[in-house]
Amino acid sequence: MTNPFKLLGISDDVVNAVKDLGFENPTPIQEQAIPVLLEGNNDFVGLAQTGTGKTAAFGLPLIELIDFTTNKPQALILCPTRELCLQIASDIKNYSKNTPGASVVAVYGGANIMQQLREIRNGVQIVVATPGRMLDIIGRKAIDFSNVKYVVLDEADEMLNMGFQEDINDILSTTPDDKKTWLFSATMPPEVRKIARNYMDNPTELTMGTKNTGNVNIEHEYYIVRARDKYAALKRIVDFNPEIFAVVFCKTKMDTQDVAENLIKDGYNADALHGDLSQQQRDKVMQRFRDRNMQLLIATDVAARGIDVNNVTHVINYSLPDEIESYTHRSGRTGRAGKTGISICIINSKEIGKIRQIERIIGKSFTKAELPTGFDVCEKQLFSLVHKVHNVEVNDGQIDQYIPRIMDEFAELSKEDVIKRFASLEFNRFLEYYKNAPDLNATADDRGDRGERGARGARNSDYTRLFINVGSVDEFTRGDLLSFVCNNGKISGKNIGKIDLKGVYSFFEVENASVDTLFSNFKDIQFNNRGVRIEKSGDAAESTSRGGGERRGGFGGGERKSYSGGGERKSYGGGERKSYGGGDRRSSGGSGRREGGSSAGGGFRDFSGKPREGSGERRRRS
Ligand code: AMP
């Protein structure tokens, strides 16, 4: 069967090169643009999102059209950011790796200009550049564009947003009038139209999807929360998606840094990317993200432009962009190369109007989503763990020597008991943390915190809701739980209200007047060799207006330390910090699957010592 790229008119050398990159079939934009661009005699406007394969859509025809027997610049590709510049140059080098004589140079700011000048002097046919540095090099008369036949303006809307209009004019004025200009843009605001009018002669236009429509592979969701709960909501979303690999957008550099720092403190594998970092720091952060050694990249719009990382599962708009048009660029960081992705907005009730504006621009509706409860998170994490255990690669050679001792240890337990205990090991940890977690969802007409708390308080005023760490997995019925609590707590069944039996835990209500008696009697209670605890639950805490204090006690430092205590942690390998990086990935069996490509970084976060809603939220509340 003839290779589909060959059918489009691509030569064998290039077909073989893209085959090596795993490109089997052209993407829709490649299918449509390649035959048109190969003709080489048209100006061209392609309205396409990032992640659709547009680099190859223009890169492959360029390679076919350029004369590589001469070492003069014949193609100039302008793009908005250094990251994108490097990406495009590297892609084109890959496509042309079998093409004799092909030479590509990347010209961008923040790097040694002498090296770039040297490469240009040595002879190149394709120059990929950001406008500022390009102009600098032109100013030094270090490049001759008189043989340029093709100019590509990639992410034209972004270049204009970043104020490169003048630079582009100046650069283009040094290229021959009869060159062909190919413009790619995710959106088509009037300024981009103007470029098309000014620089192009009757261009062929291709629109992938409908105009200004976001990538069809991306679903859009929004969550309404109170402003003070935004950070907790972010964490809840992350915890509910154990395999998340996301870019989180903030409006300002300071927010970006703040959110990243809080996440890091709270045990997440996150880092910030913004303009106050040195180029070297930004490169480092990006490399970690690309290598999947980081799970959450917290970025400003400008810093995140041109990020080309595949398999980003979510884009999270921690704050909505000022320029509604930027939403398309943000969300385009996910759903790349045919993958699906979710773009999430965490908003307050006043921002619904902005969501409607975005819907109009992208031509797609948002789904209003509800933040999961703490227990939903526990359940999700539990089954994620179960799934990981099921799929973990067992290293027989290494583990076999320990098996007899392990079997000895478990000799008394049934298979079911062992499974229950393994599952509980992780589950209890999340439960511990989430058992008091409040409902973070706010309604569209939510007026703030006070009203809601008051309402809750009134509802539960006679009873206090308590948590107990036994439940149906211990084969308790409601009746069993009632007598267990009454016998050990020395209170009457009449003082107990509603009993909510769950899996490894339960809730029950106790009349306020009996709470102290229960707590003073219910001490050192064991069930099946396990310590049984009773604690006030989050709802009860809120209703008694001591919420903040109790939550701090529940989620704070003390417990945190106990999570990360010796044995348990060691069994997951490495120190706490190390667990975020390569070491942990190996130890949790995640890397194999990840490299397989099916999951976005499964197993690269360590839950073994990391409470989720910790210091950041606490600080905000205190
Ligand atoms: P781009 O829109 O050029 O940034 O491409 C997005 C991603 O899709 C890049 O990682 C490309 O390597 C990948 N890609 C481009 N074309 C194809 C193709 N025909 N088949 C598979 N992957 C592709």
XYZ file of C-alpha atoms and ligand atoms in Angstrom:
645
model
C 0.000 0.000 0.000
C 1.393 3.386 -0.941
C 2.251 5.577 2.016
C -0.455 8.260 2.371
C 2.154 11.044 2.627
C 3.613 9.861 -0.659
C 0.165 10.070 -2.186
C 0.087 13.724 -1.150
C 3.279 14.318 -3.147
C 5.969 13.958 -0.489
C 9.262 12.377 -1.578
C 10.630 9.089 -0.226
C 13.362 10.674 1.920
C 10.842 12.785 3.783
C 8.219 10.022 3.921
C 10.783 7.763 5.581
C 11.708 10.496 8.042
C 8.106 11.093 9.149
C 7.527 7.350 9.304
C 10.354 7.232 11.845
C 8.468 9.861 13.857
C 5.454 7.561 13.924
C 3.338 9.601 11.507
C 1.268 6.965 9.728
C -1.485 9.089 8.272
C -1.609 12.798 7.576
C -3.704 14.870 9.960
C -6.667 16.674 8.339
C -4.754 19.942 7.996
C -1.808 18.114 6.412
C -4.120 16.331 4.025
C -5.607 19.604 2.858
C -2.646 21.962 3.023
C 0.224 19.832 1.691
C -1.041 19.464 -1.915
C -1.850 23.192 -2.092
C 1.474 24.331 -0.627
C 3.488 21.904 -2.743
C 2.414 23.866 -5.797
C 4.659 26.585 -4.408
C 2.955 29.439 -6.219
C 0.258 30.517 -3.773
C 0.012 32.698 -0.746
C -1.812 30.765 1.919
C -3.874 31.368 5.051
C -4.500 28.415 7.356
C -6.850 28.899 10.255
C -5.756 26.107 12.538
C -5.248 25.377 16.200
C -1.934 24.339 17.610
C -1.646 20.611 17.999
C -3.299 19.833 14.677
C -0.041 18.942 12.916
C 0.420 22.287 11.226
C 4.227 22.293 11.557
C 4.417 19.326 9.196
C 1.624 20.837 7.084
C 3.985 23.651 6.075
C 7.318 21.976 6.942
C 7.024 19.035 4.564
C 6.127 21.144 1.493
C 8.956 23.564 2.359
C 11.473 20.738 2.324
C 10.158 19.613 -1.055
C 10.328 23.110 -2.531
C 13.748 24.222 -1.321
C 16.935 23.792 -3.316
C 19.332 22.182 -0.865
C 22.237 22.246 -3.298
C 22.755 25.904 -2.461
C 23.374 27.224 1.049
C 21.302 30.388 0.887
C 18.286 31.131 3.102
C 15.202 30.317 1.050
C 12.595 29.943 3.773
C 11.973 32.111 6.816
C 9.575 30.923 9.492
C 8.561 33.541 12.074
C 6.881 32.480 15.301
C 6.099 34.198 18.620
C 8.203 32.378 21.208
C 11.539 30.808 21.752
C 9.906 27.518 22.746
C 7.924 27.335 19.545
C 10.972 28.399 17.528
C 13.037 25.554 18.961
C 10.187 23.143 18.438
C 9.665 24.058 14.804
C 13.396 23.953 14.055
C 13.710 20.569 15.691
C 10.645 19.234 13.817
C 11.981 20.412 10.466
C 15.395 18.939 11.203
C 13.654 15.646 11.878
C 11.594 15.804 8.697
C 14.712 16.582 6.637
C 17.094 14.177 8.313
C 17.400 12.061 5.144
C 17.541 15.053 2.813
C 21.149 15.663 1.727
C 22.454 19.150 2.389
C 19.459 20.358 4.391
C 20.319 22.894 7.071
C 17.983 24.595 9.561
C 18.861 27.288 12.103
C 16.829 28.472 15.094
C 17.213 32.182 15.823
C 15.710 33.362 19.117
C 16.384 35.743 21.967
C 17.902 34.831 25.317
C 20.590 32.644 23.757
C 24.110 33.265 22.511
C 23.817 35.320 19.337
C 27.392 34.493 18.233
C 26.539 30.828 17.906
C 23.462 31.687 15.834
C 25.519 34.012 13.617
C 28.090 31.268 13.127
C 25.412 28.819 12.029
C 24.017 31.372 9.589
C 27.506 32.030 8.185
C 28.026 28.309 7.683
C 25.060 28.310 5.337
C 21.407 27.509 5.965
C 18.342 27.218 3.779
C 15.642 27.373 6.462
C 15.644 30.023 9.195
C 13.196 29.654 12.073
C 13.087 32.832 14.139
C 11.376 34.948 16.749
C 10.938 38.507 15.427
C 13.114 40.430 17.910
C 16.296 38.413 17.451
C 15.709 38.156 13.728
C 15.613 41.919 13.470
C 18.790 42.172 15.530
C 20.584 39.858 13.101
C 19.212 41.717 10.091
C 20.435 44.965 11.717
C 23.935 43.483 11.904
C 23.701 42.742 8.193
C 24.531 39.177 9.070
C 21.934 37.549 6.857
C 20.933 37.861 3.227
C 17.255 37.278 2.553
C 17.386 38.131 -1.133
C 16.849 34.471 -2.070
C 13.901 33.894 0.258
C 11.048 32.255 -1.611
C 8.781 31.361 1.293
C 7.878 33.145 4.510
C 5.773 31.330 7.083
C 4.047 33.381 9.793
C 3.166 30.829 12.453
C 0.736 31.659 15.263
C 0.245 35.033 13.594
C -2.404 36.115 16.087
C -0.021 35.476 18.951
C 2.760 37.442 17.285
C 0.407 40.389 16.943
C -0.849 40.002 20.523
C 2.743 40.199 21.645
C 3.288 43.428 19.745
C 5.487 42.109 16.937
C 3.571 43.848 14.154
C 6.301 46.429 13.467
C 9.109 43.907 13.681
C 7.309 41.675 11.212
C 6.871 44.590 8.814
C 10.565 45.417 9.059
C 11.667 41.818 8.585
C 9.371 41.212 5.616
C 10.617 44.362 3.940
C 14.042 42.673 3.619
C 12.605 39.733 1.681
C 11.838 39.727 -2.075
C 8.428 40.936 -3.250
C 7.728 37.765 -5.165
C 8.127 35.430 -2.181
C 5.101 33.435 -1.122
C 3.676 34.021 2.343
C 1.987 31.270 4.312
C 0.148 32.420 7.419
C -1.128 30.161 10.177
C -3.287 31.421 12.991
C -5.568 29.896 15.592
C -7.903 32.868 15.454
C -8.618 35.483 12.816
C -9.007 38.858 14.509
C -9.107 41.932 12.218
C -5.374 42.599 12.716
C -4.484 39.203 11.273
C -6.891 39.800 8.402
C -5.023 43.028 7.783
C -1.701 41.200 7.489
C -3.302 38.816 5.007
C -4.540 41.798 3.016
C -1.269 43.723 3.162
C 1.201 40.961 2.463
C -0.681 38.461 0.399
C -1.955 38.170 -3.058
C -5.220 36.321 -3.320
C -4.246 33.692 -0.756
C -5.713 30.206 -0.692
C -7.618 29.928 2.565
C -8.093 26.778 4.559
C -10.094 26.585 7.735
C -9.793 23.571 9.933
C -13.191 23.225 11.579
C -15.292 26.350 11.654
C -13.728 29.728 12.067
C -12.499 30.465 15.574
C -13.789 27.135 16.740
C -11.744 25.416 19.378
C -10.296 21.997 18.827
C -13.126 19.460 18.654
C -11.196 17.104 20.881
C -11.415 19.481 23.817
C -14.279 19.489 26.295
C -14.901 22.682 28.210
C -16.084 22.715 31.809
C -16.520 25.307 34.490
C -16.821 25.085 38.251
C -18.344 27.840 40.341
C -16.652 28.331 43.692
C -16.373 31.089 46.236
C -13.205 33.116 45.751
C -11.706 31.858 49.000
C -12.179 28.237 47.881
C -10.443 28.544 44.554
C -7.213 26.975 45.646
C -8.952 24.124 47.471
C -11.049 23.579 44.339
C -7.921 23.324 42.221
C -6.554 20.680 44.542
C -9.829 18.817 44.611
C -9.855 18.665 40.820
C -6.285 17.432 40.754
C -6.951 14.800 43.407
C -10.018 13.596 41.587
C -7.897 13.025 38.491
C -5.014 10.873 39.672
C -3.503 10.711 36.182
C -3.725 14.443 35.553
C -0.927 16.110 33.561
C -1.950 19.718 33.307
C -1.121 23.317 32.555
C -2.709 25.674 35.099
C -3.084 29.251 33.892
C -2.944 32.246 36.219
C -3.297 35.875 35.307
C -0.178 37.322 36.914
C 3.360 36.211 37.562
C 2.721 36.607 41.276
C -0.370 34.381 41.223
C 1.547 31.829 39.220
C 4.364 31.769 41.727
C 1.944 31.709 44.686
C -0.144 28.854 43.384
C 2.926 26.836 42.423
C 4.563 27.410 45.807
C 1.420 26.434 47.688
C 1.005 23.319 45.598
C 4.605 22.325 46.172
C 4.192 22.885 49.918
C 1.072 20.756 49.845
C 2.957 17.921 48.262
C 2.068 18.282 44.625
C 4.491 17.887 41.821
C 4.205 21.393 40.405
C 6.329 24.292 39.224
C 5.882 27.820 37.924
C 6.662 29.191 34.467
C 6.603 32.945 34.068
C 8.561 35.846 32.690
C 10.435 36.650 35.898
C 12.391 33.446 35.611
C 15.667 33.445 33.738
C 15.702 31.698 30.406
C 17.724 28.920 31.970
C 15.162 28.429 34.736
C 12.338 28.393 32.213
C 14.133 25.825 30.102
C 14.628 23.649 33.157
C 10.965 23.851 34.149
C 9.850 23.055 30.605
C 12.228 20.136 30.354
C 10.874 18.646 33.561
C 7.354 19.056 32.295
C 8.179 17.564 28.899
C 9.882 14.619 30.570
C 6.808 14.128 32.761
C 8.861 14.654 35.880
C 6.324 17.278 36.799
C 2.574 16.968 36.881
C 1.293 20.528 37.100
C 2.818 23.420 35.195
C 1.550 26.731 36.564
C 1.990 29.366 33.887
C 1.144 32.824 32.694
C -0.275 33.254 29.201
C 2.884 34.746 27.801
C 5.217 32.129 29.252
C 3.022 29.275 28.078
C 2.792 30.383 24.473
C 4.064 27.816 22.089
C 4.245 25.066 24.683
C 4.109 21.954 22.611
C 3.793 19.048 24.958
C 1.670 16.147 23.943
C -0.705 14.271 26.213
C -1.559 17.239 28.419
C -4.797 15.915 29.897
C -6.192 19.156 31.319
C -5.836 22.869 30.970
C -7.023 24.584 34.126
C -7.937 28.255 33.987
C -7.288 29.190 37.602
C -8.216 32.668 36.485
C -9.927 33.518 33.232
C -7.803 35.402 30.722
C -8.362 39.161 30.351
C -8.394 38.781 26.604
C -11.124 36.293 25.855
C -9.272 35.344 22.654
C -6.450 33.950 24.801
C -8.757 31.185 25.970
C -8.358 29.421 22.632
C -4.596 29.428 23.042
C -4.773 28.209 26.594
C -7.142 25.370 25.848
C -5.110 24.450 22.765
C -2.376 23.136 25.074
C -4.489 20.027 25.526
C -6.262 17.839 22.966
C -3.204 17.835 20.734
C -2.359 15.380 17.972
C -5.784 13.766 17.951
C -5.872 13.195 21.722
C -8.788 14.343 23.835
C -8.435 16.926 26.562
C -10.442 18.908 29.090
C -10.247 22.635 29.578
C -11.511 23.677 33.004
C -12.377 27.136 34.303
C -12.567 27.722 38.044
C -14.743 30.795 38.324
C -16.828 32.739 40.798
C -20.493 33.372 40.240
C -19.866 36.793 38.737
C -17.808 35.362 35.904
C -20.562 33.368 34.210
C -20.916 36.175 31.685
C -17.326 35.687 30.581
C -17.959 31.980 30.075
C -20.860 32.836 27.781
C -18.560 35.186 25.820
C -15.975 32.427 25.439
C -18.695 30.028 24.310
C -19.593 32.450 21.546
C -15.985 32.754 20.434
C -15.148 29.053 20.414
C -18.580 28.059 19.149
C -18.891 25.371 21.797
C -20.832 25.071 25.029
C -19.300 24.621 28.423
C -20.556 21.993 30.825
C -21.209 23.208 34.341
C -19.442 20.674 36.506
C -19.751 19.985 40.232
C -16.667 19.658 42.346
C -16.434 16.156 43.725
C -16.933 15.621 47.421
C -14.055 14.502 49.588
C -15.472 11.009 49.509
C -15.708 10.984 45.746
C -12.007 11.797 45.735
C -11.248 8.987 48.174
C -13.150 6.527 46.044
C -11.447 7.663 42.869
C -8.021 7.429 44.450
C -8.829 4.037 45.892
C -9.717 2.593 42.522
C -6.772 4.271 40.892
C -4.590 2.479 43.411
C -6.392 -0.806 42.813
C -5.852 -0.360 39.094
C -2.164 0.390 39.616
C -1.693 -2.631 41.846
C -3.416 -4.770 39.247
C -1.191 -3.516 36.451
C 2.105 -3.117 38.259
C 5.063 -4.813 36.616
C 6.379 -7.361 39.083
C 10.119 -7.736 39.161
C 10.235 -11.420 39.995
C 14.026 -11.514 40.167
C 14.143 -8.906 42.895
C 11.001 -9.607 44.890
C 11.200 -13.422 44.971
C 13.789 -13.475 47.736
C 11.387 -11.646 50.062
C 8.282 -13.637 49.257
C 8.705 -16.327 51.948
C 9.034 -13.665 54.659
C 6.087 -11.727 53.273
C 3.962 -14.874 53.153
C 4.940 -15.591 56.739
C 3.806 -12.160 57.775
C 0.417 -12.666 56.172
C 0.010 -16.317 57.139
C -2.847 -15.537 59.505
C -4.798 -13.484 57.015
C -7.148 -14.529 54.268
C -6.592 -13.261 50.727
C -9.528 -10.908 51.209
C -8.047 -9.503 54.397
C -4.705 -8.876 52.732
C -6.371 -7.080 49.834
C -8.446 -5.017 52.230
C -5.375 -3.979 54.153
C -3.370 -3.022 51.087
C -6.245 -0.968 49.790
C -6.824 0.644 53.174
C -3.206 1.689 53.428
C -3.710 4.320 50.741
C -7.408 4.798 51.168
C -7.157 5.651 54.851
C -4.633 8.296 54.058
C -6.928 10.102 51.682
C -9.846 9.525 53.930
C -7.975 10.961 56.836
C -7.420 14.048 54.862
C -10.735 14.368 53.123
C -13.168 13.218 55.739
C -13.903 16.759 56.848
C -13.680 18.348 53.463
C -16.498 20.811 52.857
C -18.650 21.123 49.748
C -16.805 23.668 47.638
C -19.503 24.214 45.055
C -21.057 27.644 45.071
C -24.256 28.432 43.254
C -24.545 31.015 40.518
C -26.296 33.363 42.926
C -24.127 32.595 45.906
C -23.699 35.735 47.929
C -20.807 34.592 50.027
C -19.841 32.409 52.902
C -21.801 33.680 55.828
C -25.263 32.828 54.620
C -24.370 29.292 53.745
C -22.700 28.556 57.025
C -25.605 29.975 58.930
C -28.024 27.794 57.054
C -26.007 24.695 57.759
C -25.681 25.535 61.407
C -29.430 25.851 61.750
C -29.998 22.502 60.099
C -27.750 20.523 62.424
C -28.040 22.496 65.607
C -29.156 19.672 67.943
C -26.760 17.013 66.745
C -23.083 16.778 66.063
C -21.996 14.661 63.131
C -19.141 12.328 63.981
C -16.779 10.234 61.942
C -15.726 6.710 62.905
C -13.153 4.614 61.106
C -15.194 1.406 60.889
C -17.877 0.576 58.380
C -19.410 -2.044 56.160
C -16.060 -3.602 55.229
C -15.806 -4.543 58.905
C -19.170 -6.209 58.420
C -20.921 -3.657 60.573
C -24.629 -3.069 60.069
C -26.223 0.158 61.287
C -27.423 -1.753 64.347
C -23.913 -3.096 65.002
C -22.489 0.382 64.766
C -25.148 1.743 67.085
C -24.397 -0.806 69.771
C -20.637 -0.524 69.246
C -20.756 3.228 69.794
C -23.222 3.069 72.667
C -21.413 0.262 74.508
C -17.978 1.792 74.182
C -19.051 5.407 74.540
C -21.442 4.667 77.389
C -24.295 6.655 75.930
C -27.833 5.625 75.159
C -29.023 4.686 71.686
C -31.628 7.415 72.116
C -28.840 9.994 71.896
C -27.773 8.806 68.464
C -29.303 10.314 65.366
C -28.728 9.372 61.761
C -26.170 6.667 60.975
C -24.483 6.815 57.612
C -22.660 3.531 57.055
C -19.889 3.694 54.444
C -17.082 1.305 53.485
C -14.141 1.572 55.833
C -15.651 4.479 57.732
C -19.053 5.779 58.769
C -20.756 8.864 60.092
C -23.273 9.127 62.862
C -25.021 11.953 64.648
C -24.939 12.377 68.419
C -26.983 14.792 70.472
C -24.795 17.723 71.387
C -25.328 17.087 75.097
C -23.843 13.566 74.802
C -20.798 14.398 72.724
C -18.451 15.045 75.656
C -19.499 11.848 77.436
C -18.905 9.866 74.284
C -15.460 11.353 73.726
C -14.367 10.877 77.310
C -15.396 7.201 77.318
C -14.446 6.211 73.803
C -10.730 5.755 74.336
C -8.286 3.023 73.293
C -11.035 1.077 71.588
C -9.926 -1.770 69.354
C -11.746 -3.688 66.679
C -10.043 -6.612 64.924
C -6.661 -5.460 66.241
C -7.225 -1.988 64.876
C -7.534 1.228 66.828
C -10.982 2.753 66.383
C -11.272 6.515 66.375
C -14.139 8.949 66.569
C -13.743 12.479 65.325
C -15.932 15.430 64.587
C -16.722 15.624 60.926
C -16.419 18.753 58.799
C -20.143 19.462 58.668
C -20.429 19.224 62.409
C -17.394 21.397 62.792
C -18.890 24.074 60.594
C -22.203 23.930 62.405
C -20.559 24.502 65.740
C -18.633 27.453 64.312
C -15.355 25.921 65.312
C -14.772 24.777 61.778
C -11.519 26.518 61.037
C -9.772 25.332 64.133
C -10.831 21.760 63.742
C -9.913 21.627 60.131
C -6.492 22.888 60.905
C -6.145 20.242 63.530
C -7.422 17.587 61.201
C -5.400 18.409 58.135
C -2.444 20.121 59.587
C 1.141 19.483 60.420
C 0.753 16.779 63.021
C -1.134 14.432 60.793
C 1.042 15.253 57.930
C 4.046 14.050 59.816
C 2.311 10.868 60.693
C 1.614 10.199 57.009
C 5.208 10.458 56.112
C 6.449 8.357 58.942
C 9.232 5.850 58.352
C 8.037 2.407 57.318
C 5.192 3.319 55.052
C 7.087 5.901 53.175
C 10.147 3.822 52.737
C 8.098 1.102 51.166
C 7.337 3.511 48.338
C 10.967 4.264 47.844
C 13.084 7.293 48.334
C 12.769 10.467 50.311
C 9.774 12.697 50.107
C 11.281 15.039 47.566
C 12.758 12.355 45.462
C 9.426 10.696 45.215
C 8.289 13.373 42.780
C 10.983 12.652 40.308
C 12.275 9.710 38.384
C 12.864 7.520 41.398
C 9.282 7.442 42.410
C 8.079 6.859 38.934
C 10.113 3.764 38.746
C 9.128 2.567 42.155
C 5.433 2.988 41.555
C 5.600 1.157 38.298
C 4.318 4.151 36.427
C 6.989 4.774 33.887
C 6.445 1.636 31.890
C 2.851 2.441 31.178
C 3.612 6.039 30.582
C 6.196 5.286 27.988
C 3.632 3.017 26.422
C 1.795 6.212 25.757
C -1.607 5.254 26.986
C -1.702 7.229 30.156
C -0.622 10.743 30.832
C 1.953 10.120 33.445
C 0.304 7.432 35.500
C 2.060 6.648 38.685
C 4.360 9.616 38.790
C 2.882 11.125 41.857
C 3.481 9.703 45.234
C 0.511 9.727 47.544
C 2.318 8.013 50.308
C 3.189 11.036 52.331
C 1.170 13.801 50.914
C -1.964 15.192 52.362
C -3.785 17.155 49.762
C -5.569 20.087 51.275
C -2.901 21.455 53.480
C -0.990 24.544 54.209
C -2.092 26.765 51.342
C -5.737 26.447 52.117
C -5.067 26.649 55.759
C -3.233 29.878 55.375
C -6.034 31.320 53.388
C -8.537 30.401 56.018
C -6.623 31.485 59.063
P 1.807 20.681 15.684
O 0.407 21.144 15.479
O 2.624 20.807 14.461
O 2.432 21.343 16.877
O 1.772 19.104 15.968
C 1.252 18.554 17.146
C 1.823 17.186 17.430
O 1.312 16.230 16.493
C 3.335 17.125 17.306
O 3.837 16.445 18.440
C 3.584 16.313 16.067
O 4.761 15.550 16.182
C 2.363 15.423 15.984
N 1.997 15.100 14.589
C 1.993 15.939 13.537
N 1.577 15.300 12.427
C 1.298 14.037 12.779
C 0.826 12.883 12.059
N 0.536 12.926 10.776
N 0.656 11.747 12.755
C 0.944 11.695 14.074
N 1.385 12.738 14.810
C 1.565 13.901 14.168
